[in-house]
mmCIF file of C-alpha atoms in Angstrom:
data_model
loop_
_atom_site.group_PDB
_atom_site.id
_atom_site.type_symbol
_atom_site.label_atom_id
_atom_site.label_comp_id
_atom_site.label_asym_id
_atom_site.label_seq_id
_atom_site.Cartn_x
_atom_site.Cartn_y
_atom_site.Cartn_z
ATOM 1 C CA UNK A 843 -13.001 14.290 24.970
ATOM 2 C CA UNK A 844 -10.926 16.006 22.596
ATOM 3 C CA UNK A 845 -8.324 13.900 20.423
ATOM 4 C CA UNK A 846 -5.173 13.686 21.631
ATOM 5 C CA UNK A 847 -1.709 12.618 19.919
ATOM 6 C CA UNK A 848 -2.298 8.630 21.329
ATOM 7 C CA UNK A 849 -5.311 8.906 19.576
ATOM 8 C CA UNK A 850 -4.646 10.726 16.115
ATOM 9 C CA UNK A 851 -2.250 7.741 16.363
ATOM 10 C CA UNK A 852 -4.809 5.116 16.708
ATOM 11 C CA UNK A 853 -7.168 6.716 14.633
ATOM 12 C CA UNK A 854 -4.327 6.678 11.624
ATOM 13 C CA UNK A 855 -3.874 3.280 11.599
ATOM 14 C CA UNK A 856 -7.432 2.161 11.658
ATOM 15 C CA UNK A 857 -8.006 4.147 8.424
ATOM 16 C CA UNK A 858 -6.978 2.303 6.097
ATOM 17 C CA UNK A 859 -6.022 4.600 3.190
ATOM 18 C CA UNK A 860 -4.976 1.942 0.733
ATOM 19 C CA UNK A 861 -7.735 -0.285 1.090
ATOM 20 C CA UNK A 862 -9.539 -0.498 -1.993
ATOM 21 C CA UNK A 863 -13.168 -1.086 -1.193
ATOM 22 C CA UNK A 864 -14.172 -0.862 -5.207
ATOM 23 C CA UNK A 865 -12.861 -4.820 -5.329
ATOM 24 C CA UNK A 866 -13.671 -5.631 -1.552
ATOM 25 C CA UNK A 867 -17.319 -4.007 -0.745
ATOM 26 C CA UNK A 868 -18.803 -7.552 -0.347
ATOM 27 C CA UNK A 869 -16.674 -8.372 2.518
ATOM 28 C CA UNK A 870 -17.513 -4.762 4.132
ATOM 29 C CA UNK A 871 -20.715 -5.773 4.493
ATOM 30 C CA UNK A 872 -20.382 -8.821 5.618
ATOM 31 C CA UNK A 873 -18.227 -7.313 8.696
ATOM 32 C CA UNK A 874 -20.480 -4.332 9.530
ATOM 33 C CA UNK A 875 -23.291 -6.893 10.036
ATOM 34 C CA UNK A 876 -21.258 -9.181 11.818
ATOM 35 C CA UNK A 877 -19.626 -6.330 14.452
ATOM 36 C CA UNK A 878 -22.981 -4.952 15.031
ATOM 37 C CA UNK A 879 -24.917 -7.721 15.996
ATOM 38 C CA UNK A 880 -28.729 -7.425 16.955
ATOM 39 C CA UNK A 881 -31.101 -9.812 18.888
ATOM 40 C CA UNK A 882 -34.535 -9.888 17.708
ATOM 41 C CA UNK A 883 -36.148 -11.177 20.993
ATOM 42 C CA UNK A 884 -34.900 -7.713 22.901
ATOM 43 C CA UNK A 885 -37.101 -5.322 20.975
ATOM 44 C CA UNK A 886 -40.572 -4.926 19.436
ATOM 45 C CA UNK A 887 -40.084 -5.079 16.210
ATOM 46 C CA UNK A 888 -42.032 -5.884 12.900
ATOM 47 C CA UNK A 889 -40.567 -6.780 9.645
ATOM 48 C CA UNK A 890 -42.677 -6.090 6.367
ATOM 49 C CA UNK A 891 -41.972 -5.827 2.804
ATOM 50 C CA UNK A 892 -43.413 -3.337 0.343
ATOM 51 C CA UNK A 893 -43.590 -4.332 -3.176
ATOM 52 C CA UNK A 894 -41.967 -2.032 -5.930
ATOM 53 C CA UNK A 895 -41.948 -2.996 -9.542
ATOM 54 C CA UNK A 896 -40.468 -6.572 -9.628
ATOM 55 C CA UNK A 897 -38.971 -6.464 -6.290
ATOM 56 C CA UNK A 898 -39.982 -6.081 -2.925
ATOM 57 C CA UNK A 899 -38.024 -3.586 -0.206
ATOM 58 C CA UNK A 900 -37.979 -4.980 3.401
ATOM 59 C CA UNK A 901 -38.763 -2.366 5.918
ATOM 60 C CA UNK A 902 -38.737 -2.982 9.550
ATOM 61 C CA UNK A 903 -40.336 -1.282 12.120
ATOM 62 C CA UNK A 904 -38.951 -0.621 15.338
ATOM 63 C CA UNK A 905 -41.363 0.664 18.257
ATOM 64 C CA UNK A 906 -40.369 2.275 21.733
ATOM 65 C CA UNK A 907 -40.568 0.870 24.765
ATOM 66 C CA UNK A 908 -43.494 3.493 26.013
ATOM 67 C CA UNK A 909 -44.370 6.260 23.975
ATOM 68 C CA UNK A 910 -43.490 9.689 25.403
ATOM 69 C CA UNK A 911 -46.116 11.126 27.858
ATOM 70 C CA UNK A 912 -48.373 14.017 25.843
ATOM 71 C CA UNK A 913 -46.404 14.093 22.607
ATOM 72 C CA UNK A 914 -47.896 13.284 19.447
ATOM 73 C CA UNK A 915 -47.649 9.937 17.602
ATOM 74 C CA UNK A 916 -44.323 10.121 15.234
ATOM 75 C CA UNK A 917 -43.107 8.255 12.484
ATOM 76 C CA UNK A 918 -39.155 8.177 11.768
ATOM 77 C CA UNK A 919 -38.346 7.169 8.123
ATOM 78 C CA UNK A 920 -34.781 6.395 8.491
ATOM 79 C CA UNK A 921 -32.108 5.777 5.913
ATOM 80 C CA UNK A 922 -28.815 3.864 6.679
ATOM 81 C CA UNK A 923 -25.823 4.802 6.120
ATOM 82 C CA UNK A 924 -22.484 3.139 4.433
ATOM 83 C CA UNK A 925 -22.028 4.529 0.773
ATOM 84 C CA UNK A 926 -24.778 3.416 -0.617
ATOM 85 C CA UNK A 927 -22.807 0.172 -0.857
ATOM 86 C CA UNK A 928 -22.537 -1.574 2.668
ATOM 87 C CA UNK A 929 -25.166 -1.778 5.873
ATOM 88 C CA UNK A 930 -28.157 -3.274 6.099
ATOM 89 C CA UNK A 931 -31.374 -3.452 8.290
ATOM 90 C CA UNK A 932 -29.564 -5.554 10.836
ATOM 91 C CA UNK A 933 -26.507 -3.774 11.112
ATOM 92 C CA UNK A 934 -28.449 -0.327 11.796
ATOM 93 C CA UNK A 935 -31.217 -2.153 14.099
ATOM 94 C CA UNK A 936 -29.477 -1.482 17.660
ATOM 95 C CA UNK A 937 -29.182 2.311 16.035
ATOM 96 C CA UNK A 938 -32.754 2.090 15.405
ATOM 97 C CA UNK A 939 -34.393 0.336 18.531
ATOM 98 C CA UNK A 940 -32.294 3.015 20.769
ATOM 99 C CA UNK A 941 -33.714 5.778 17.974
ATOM 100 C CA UNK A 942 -37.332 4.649 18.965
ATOM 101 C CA UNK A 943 -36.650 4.776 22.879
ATOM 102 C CA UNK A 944 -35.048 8.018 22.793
ATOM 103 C CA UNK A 945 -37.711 9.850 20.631
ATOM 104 C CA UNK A 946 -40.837 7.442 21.980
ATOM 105 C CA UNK A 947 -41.405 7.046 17.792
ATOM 106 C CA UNK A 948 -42.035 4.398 15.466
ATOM 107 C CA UNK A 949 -38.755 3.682 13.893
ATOM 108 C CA UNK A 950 -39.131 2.423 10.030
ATOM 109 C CA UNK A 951 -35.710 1.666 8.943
ATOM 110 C CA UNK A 952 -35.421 0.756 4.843
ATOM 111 C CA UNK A 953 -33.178 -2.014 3.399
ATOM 112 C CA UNK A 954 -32.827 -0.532 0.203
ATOM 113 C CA UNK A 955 -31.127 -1.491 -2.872
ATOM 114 C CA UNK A 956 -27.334 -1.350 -2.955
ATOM 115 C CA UNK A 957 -24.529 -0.457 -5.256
ATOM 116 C CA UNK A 958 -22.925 -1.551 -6.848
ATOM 117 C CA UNK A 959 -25.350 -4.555 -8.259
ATOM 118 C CA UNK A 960 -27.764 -1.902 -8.187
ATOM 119 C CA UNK A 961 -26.898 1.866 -9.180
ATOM 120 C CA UNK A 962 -28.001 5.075 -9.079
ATOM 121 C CA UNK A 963 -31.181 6.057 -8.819
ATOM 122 C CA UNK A 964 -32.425 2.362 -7.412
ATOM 123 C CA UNK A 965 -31.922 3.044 -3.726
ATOM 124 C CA UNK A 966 -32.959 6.174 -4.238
ATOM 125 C CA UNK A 967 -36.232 5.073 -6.222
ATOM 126 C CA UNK A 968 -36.704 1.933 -3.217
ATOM 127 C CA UNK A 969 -36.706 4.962 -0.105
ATOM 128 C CA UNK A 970 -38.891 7.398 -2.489
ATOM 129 C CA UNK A 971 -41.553 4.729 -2.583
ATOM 130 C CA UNK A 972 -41.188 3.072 1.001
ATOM 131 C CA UNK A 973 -41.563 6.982 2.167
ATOM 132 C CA UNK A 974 -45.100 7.020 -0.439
ATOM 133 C CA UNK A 975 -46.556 4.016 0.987
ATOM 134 C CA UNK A 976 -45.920 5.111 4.837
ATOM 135 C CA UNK A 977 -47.679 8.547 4.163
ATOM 136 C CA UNK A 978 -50.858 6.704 2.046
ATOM 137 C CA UNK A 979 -50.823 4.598 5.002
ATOM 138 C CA UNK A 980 -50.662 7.209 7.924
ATOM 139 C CA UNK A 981 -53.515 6.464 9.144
ATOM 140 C CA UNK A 982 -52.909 2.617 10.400
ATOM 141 C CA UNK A 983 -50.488 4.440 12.546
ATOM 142 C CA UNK A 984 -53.126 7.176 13.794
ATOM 143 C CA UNK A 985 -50.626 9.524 12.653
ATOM 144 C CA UNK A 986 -50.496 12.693 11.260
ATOM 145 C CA UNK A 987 -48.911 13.135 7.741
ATOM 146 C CA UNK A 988 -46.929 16.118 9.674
ATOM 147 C CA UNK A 989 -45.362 13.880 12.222
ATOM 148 C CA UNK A 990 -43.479 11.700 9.517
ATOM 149 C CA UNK A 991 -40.255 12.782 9.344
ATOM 150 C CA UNK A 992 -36.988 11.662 7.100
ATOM 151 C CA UNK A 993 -34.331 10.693 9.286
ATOM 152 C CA UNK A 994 -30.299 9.409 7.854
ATOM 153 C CA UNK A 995 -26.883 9.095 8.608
ATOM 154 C CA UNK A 996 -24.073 10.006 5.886
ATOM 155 C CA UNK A 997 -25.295 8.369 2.527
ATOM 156 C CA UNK A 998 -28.630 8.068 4.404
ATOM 157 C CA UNK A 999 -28.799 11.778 4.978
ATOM 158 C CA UNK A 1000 -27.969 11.813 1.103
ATOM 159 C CA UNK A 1001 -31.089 9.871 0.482
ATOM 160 C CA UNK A 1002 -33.446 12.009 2.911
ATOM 161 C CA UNK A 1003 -32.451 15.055 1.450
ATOM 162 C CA UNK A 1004 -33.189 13.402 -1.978
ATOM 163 C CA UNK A 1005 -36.287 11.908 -1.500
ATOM 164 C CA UNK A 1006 -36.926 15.686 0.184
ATOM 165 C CA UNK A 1007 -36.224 17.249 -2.936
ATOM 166 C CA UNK A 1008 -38.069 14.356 -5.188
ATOM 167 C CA UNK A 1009 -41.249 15.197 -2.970
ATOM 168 C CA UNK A 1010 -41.561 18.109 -4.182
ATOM 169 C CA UNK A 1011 -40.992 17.818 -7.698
ATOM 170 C CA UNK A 1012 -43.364 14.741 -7.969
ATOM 171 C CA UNK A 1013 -45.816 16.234 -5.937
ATOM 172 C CA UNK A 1014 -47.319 12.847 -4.307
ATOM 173 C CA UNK A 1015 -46.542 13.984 -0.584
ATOM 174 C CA UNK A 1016 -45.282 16.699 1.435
ATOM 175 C CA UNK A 1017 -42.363 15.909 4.141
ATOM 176 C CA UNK A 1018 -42.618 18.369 7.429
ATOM 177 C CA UNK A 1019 -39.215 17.757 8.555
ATOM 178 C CA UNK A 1020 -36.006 16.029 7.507
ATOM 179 C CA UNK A 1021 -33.018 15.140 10.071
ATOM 180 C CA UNK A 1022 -29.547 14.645 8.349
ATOM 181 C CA UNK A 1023 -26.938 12.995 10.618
ATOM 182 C CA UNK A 1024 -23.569 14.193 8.662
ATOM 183 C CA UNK A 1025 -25.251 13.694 5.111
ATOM 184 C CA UNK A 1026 -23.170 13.812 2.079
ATOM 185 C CA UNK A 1027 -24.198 16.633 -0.127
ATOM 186 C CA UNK A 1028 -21.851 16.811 -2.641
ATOM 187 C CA UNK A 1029 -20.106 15.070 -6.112
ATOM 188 C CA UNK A 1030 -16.498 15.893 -5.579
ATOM 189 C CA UNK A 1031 -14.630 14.803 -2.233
ATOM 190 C CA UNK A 1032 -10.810 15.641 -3.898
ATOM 191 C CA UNK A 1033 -8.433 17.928 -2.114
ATOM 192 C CA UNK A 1034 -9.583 20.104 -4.820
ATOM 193 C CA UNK A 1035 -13.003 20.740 -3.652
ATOM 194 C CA UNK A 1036 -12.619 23.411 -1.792
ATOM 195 C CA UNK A 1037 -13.957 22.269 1.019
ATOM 196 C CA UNK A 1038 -11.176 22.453 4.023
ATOM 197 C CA UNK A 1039 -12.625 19.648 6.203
ATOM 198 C CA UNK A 1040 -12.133 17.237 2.534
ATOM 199 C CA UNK A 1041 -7.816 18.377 3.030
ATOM 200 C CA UNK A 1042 -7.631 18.527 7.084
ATOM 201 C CA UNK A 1043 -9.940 15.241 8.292
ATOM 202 C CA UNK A 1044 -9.578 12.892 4.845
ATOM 203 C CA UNK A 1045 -6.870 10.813 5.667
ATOM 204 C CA UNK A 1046 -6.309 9.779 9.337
ATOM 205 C CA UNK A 1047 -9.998 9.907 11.133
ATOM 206 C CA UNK A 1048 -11.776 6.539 9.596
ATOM 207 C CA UNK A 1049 -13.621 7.477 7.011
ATOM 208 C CA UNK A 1050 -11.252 9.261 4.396
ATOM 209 C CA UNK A 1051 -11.702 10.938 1.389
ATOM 210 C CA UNK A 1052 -10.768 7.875 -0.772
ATOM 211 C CA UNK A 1053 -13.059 5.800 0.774
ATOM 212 C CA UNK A 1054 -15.555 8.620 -0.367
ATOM 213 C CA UNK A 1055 -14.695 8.335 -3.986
ATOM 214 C CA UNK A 1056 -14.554 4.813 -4.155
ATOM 215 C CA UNK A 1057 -18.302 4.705 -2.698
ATOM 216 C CA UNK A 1058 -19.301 7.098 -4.901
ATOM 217 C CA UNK A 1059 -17.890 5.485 -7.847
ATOM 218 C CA UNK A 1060 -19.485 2.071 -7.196
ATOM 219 C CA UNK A 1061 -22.529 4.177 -6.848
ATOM 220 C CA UNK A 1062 -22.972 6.250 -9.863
ATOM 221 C CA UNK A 1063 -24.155 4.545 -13.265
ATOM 222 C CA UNK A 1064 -22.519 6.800 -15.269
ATOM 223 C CA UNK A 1065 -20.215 10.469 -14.957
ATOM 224 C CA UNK A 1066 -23.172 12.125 -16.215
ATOM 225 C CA UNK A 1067 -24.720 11.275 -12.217
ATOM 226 C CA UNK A 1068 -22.349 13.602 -10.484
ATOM 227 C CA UNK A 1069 -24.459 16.082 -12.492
ATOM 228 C CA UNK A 1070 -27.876 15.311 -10.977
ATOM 229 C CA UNK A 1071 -29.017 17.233 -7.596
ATOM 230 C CA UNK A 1072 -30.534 13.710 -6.421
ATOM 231 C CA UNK A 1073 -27.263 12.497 -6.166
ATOM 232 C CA UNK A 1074 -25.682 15.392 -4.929
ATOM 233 C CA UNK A 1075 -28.155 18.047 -3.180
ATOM 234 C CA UNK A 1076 -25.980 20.680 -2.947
ATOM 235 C CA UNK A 1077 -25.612 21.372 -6.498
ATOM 236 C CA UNK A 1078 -29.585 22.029 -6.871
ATOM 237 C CA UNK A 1079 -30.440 25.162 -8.244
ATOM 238 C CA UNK A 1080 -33.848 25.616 -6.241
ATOM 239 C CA UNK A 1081 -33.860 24.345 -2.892
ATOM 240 C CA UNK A 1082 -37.040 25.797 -1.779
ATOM 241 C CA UNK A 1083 -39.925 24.339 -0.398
ATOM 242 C CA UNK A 1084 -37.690 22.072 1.761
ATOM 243 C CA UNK A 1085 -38.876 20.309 5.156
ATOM 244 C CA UNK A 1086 -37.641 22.311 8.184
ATOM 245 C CA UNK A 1087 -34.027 20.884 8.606
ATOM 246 C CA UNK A 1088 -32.295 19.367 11.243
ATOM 247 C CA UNK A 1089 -28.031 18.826 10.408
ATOM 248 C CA UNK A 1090 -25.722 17.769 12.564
ATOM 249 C CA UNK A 1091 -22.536 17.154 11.830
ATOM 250 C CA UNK A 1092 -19.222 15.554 12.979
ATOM 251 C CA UNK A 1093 -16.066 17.974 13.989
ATOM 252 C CA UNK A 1094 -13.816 15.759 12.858
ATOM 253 C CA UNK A 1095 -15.525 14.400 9.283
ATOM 254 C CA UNK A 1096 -14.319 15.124 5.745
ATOM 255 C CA UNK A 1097 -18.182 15.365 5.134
ATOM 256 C CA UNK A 1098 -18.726 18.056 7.684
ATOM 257 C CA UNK A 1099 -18.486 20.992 5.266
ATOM 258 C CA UNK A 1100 -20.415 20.061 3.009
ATOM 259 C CA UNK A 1101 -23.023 19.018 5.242
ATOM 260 C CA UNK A 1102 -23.355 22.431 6.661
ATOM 261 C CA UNK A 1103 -22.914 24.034 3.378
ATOM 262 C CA UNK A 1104 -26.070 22.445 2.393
ATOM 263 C CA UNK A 1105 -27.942 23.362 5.562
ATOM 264 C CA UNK A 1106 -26.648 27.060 4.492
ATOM 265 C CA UNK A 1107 -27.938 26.984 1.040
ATOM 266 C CA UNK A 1108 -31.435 25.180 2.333
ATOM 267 C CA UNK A 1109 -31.522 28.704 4.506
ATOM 268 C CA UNK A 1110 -30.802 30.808 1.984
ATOM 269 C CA UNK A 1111 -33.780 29.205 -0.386
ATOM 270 C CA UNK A 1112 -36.417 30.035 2.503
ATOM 271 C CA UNK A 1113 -36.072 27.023 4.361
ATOM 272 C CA UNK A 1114 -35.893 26.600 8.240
ATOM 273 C CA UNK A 1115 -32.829 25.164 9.350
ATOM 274 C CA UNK A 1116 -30.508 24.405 12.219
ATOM 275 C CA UNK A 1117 -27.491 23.200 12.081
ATOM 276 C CA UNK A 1118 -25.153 21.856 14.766
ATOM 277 C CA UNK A 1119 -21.730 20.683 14.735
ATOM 278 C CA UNK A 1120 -20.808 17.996 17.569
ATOM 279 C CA UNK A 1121 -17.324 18.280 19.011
ATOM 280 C CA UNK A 1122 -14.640 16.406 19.287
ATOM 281 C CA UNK A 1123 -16.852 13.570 16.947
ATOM 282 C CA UNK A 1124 -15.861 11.850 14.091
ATOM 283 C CA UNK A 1125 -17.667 10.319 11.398
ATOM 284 C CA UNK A 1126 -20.221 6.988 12.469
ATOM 285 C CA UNK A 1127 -21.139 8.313 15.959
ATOM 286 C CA UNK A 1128 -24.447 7.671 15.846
ATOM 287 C CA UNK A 1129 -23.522 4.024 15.824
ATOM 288 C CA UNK A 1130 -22.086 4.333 18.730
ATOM 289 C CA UNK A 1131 -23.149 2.521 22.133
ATOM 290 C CA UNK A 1132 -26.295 4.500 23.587
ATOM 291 C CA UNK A 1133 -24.411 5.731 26.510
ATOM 292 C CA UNK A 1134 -21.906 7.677 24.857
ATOM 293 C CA UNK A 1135 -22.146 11.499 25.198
ATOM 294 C CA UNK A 1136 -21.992 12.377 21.468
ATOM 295 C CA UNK A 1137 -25.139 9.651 21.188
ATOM 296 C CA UNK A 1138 -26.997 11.221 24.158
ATOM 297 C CA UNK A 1139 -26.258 15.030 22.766
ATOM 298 C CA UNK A 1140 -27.850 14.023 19.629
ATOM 299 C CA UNK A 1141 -31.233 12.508 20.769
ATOM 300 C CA UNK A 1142 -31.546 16.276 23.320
ATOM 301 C CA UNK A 1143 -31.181 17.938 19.745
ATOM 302 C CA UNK A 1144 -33.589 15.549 17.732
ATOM 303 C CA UNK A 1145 -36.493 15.593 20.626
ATOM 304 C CA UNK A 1146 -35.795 19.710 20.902
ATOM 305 C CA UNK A 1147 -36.439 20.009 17.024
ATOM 306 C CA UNK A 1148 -39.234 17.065 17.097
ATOM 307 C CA UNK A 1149 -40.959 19.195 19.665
ATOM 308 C CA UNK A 1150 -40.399 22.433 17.798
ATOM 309 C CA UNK A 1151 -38.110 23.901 20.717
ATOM 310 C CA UNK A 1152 -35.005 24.185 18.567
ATOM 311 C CA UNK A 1153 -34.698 28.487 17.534
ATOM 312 C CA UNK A 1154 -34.376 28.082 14.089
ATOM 313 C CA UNK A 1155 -33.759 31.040 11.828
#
């Protein structure tokens, strides 16, 4: 349904321009978990933690109802979304248990560190080594290292494409296929950027492009970050050797652009891509209730590229 004047209306006062999220983050959080509740006893689930360092990063694995009939055994690593600042593994877990049913694989969502009590690179650095220890451990799934794929949404597509692009340069493992939900890509989200969907969708369609900034700024340990390609993929220089690439983005999304800039500049390195933009959706529809179109459109797209059926170019 496309979006009408009642609901550009709607839309604008849910936004929120003025908020300032730099000196309230703590109580974001606290409300995303608490408007996305999740009951334990309705899914198979397993919680684990993997040890890092001097902390540990809780994982929790989500598995479908029945697996699908003649397709291989997959693993989703998926990254939440939220800034790198808000969500959790509860407030993604109805995301994720609906994620497993719809593709018939294991789900492994990571809690990782947040900003701002924890910058730039940590959360990066805690879904880098939860991705490790899943692909040294692929076989206590009786799964093939090429059916573990990188799956995010918005600063969780930032983080797949990142720990994409660390996988290479460290060398420890080899990703087959990444999926970004509406990923953030870049390190400027001004009017100024030059991207048109940053002036036309970053005020009055929930997320806007303040809200950006702010996130980013509670994310970044220092200016020098904005700088660094693991913070913002599109500015890396050699983008070869990427997974194959799914991106989908949102029609009405200051992020949109830039998401399918990236997916652009991944094809122009070598890289197999496809890229599709979902009408009429804004920003966060993946967390949507499973019924809703945009919801249902995107699992047909992620089973069509699981199962190789996607023409990709």
């Amino acid at each position: 349904m496309a979006i009408n004047k009642a609901m550009k209306m709607a839309l604008k006062a849910l936004s929120y321009t003025d908020l300032d999220i730099k000196k309230n983050y703590k109580f974001h959080r606290q409300l995303k978990t608490a408007t996305h509740p999740f009951l334990k006893t309705r899914y198979k689930i397993w919680d684990h933690k993997i040890e890092k360092d001097n902390h540990e990063i809780p994982v929790r694995l989500f598995f479908p109802k029945k697996y699908r009939e003649g397709k291989p055994k997959r693993i989703l690593i998926f990254f939440h979304g939220g800034g790198w600042v808000t969500g959790n593994i509860d407030s993604y877990s109805n995301v994720c248990a609906n994620m497993a049913d719809q593709t018939g694989a294991v789900v492994v969502s990571v809690d990782y560190r947040l900003a701002p009590e924890h910058r730039f690179p940590s959360g990066l650095e805690d879904c880098y080594t939860a991705t490790r220890e899943i692909f040294k451990n692929a076989d206590y799934f009786s799964t093939d290292k090429e059916n573990i794929i990188l799956i995010g949404d918005s600063a969780g597509g930032n983080l797949a494409a990142a720990v994409s692009l660390l996988a290479r340069d460290r060398g420890e493992f080899k990703i087959s296929k990444q999926i970004l939900i509406y990923p953030a890509t870049h390190n400027d989200h001004s009017d100024e950027t030059g991207f048109p969907s940053i002036r036309k969708f970053g005020r009055d369609y929930l997320l806007t492009s303040k809200r950006i900034r702010d996130y980013m700024d509670l994310y970044i340990s220092s200016e020098n970050d904005l700088k660094n390609p693991y913070l913002a993929p599109l500015l890396a220089e050699d983008l070869s050797n990427q997974p194959d690439t799914l991106i989908i983005t949102a029609e009405y999304d200051p992020l949109r652009d830039e998401g399918e800039a990236y997916g652009e500049k991944l094809r122009k390195h070598g890289n197999k891509v496809y890229i599709y933009r979902m009408k009429n959706a804004l920003h966060g529809f993946i967390s949507l209730p499973k019924h809703f179109v945009h919801v249902k459109r995107t699992y047909e797209i992620i089973n069509k590229f699981l199962d190789n059926e996607l023409f990709i170019q």
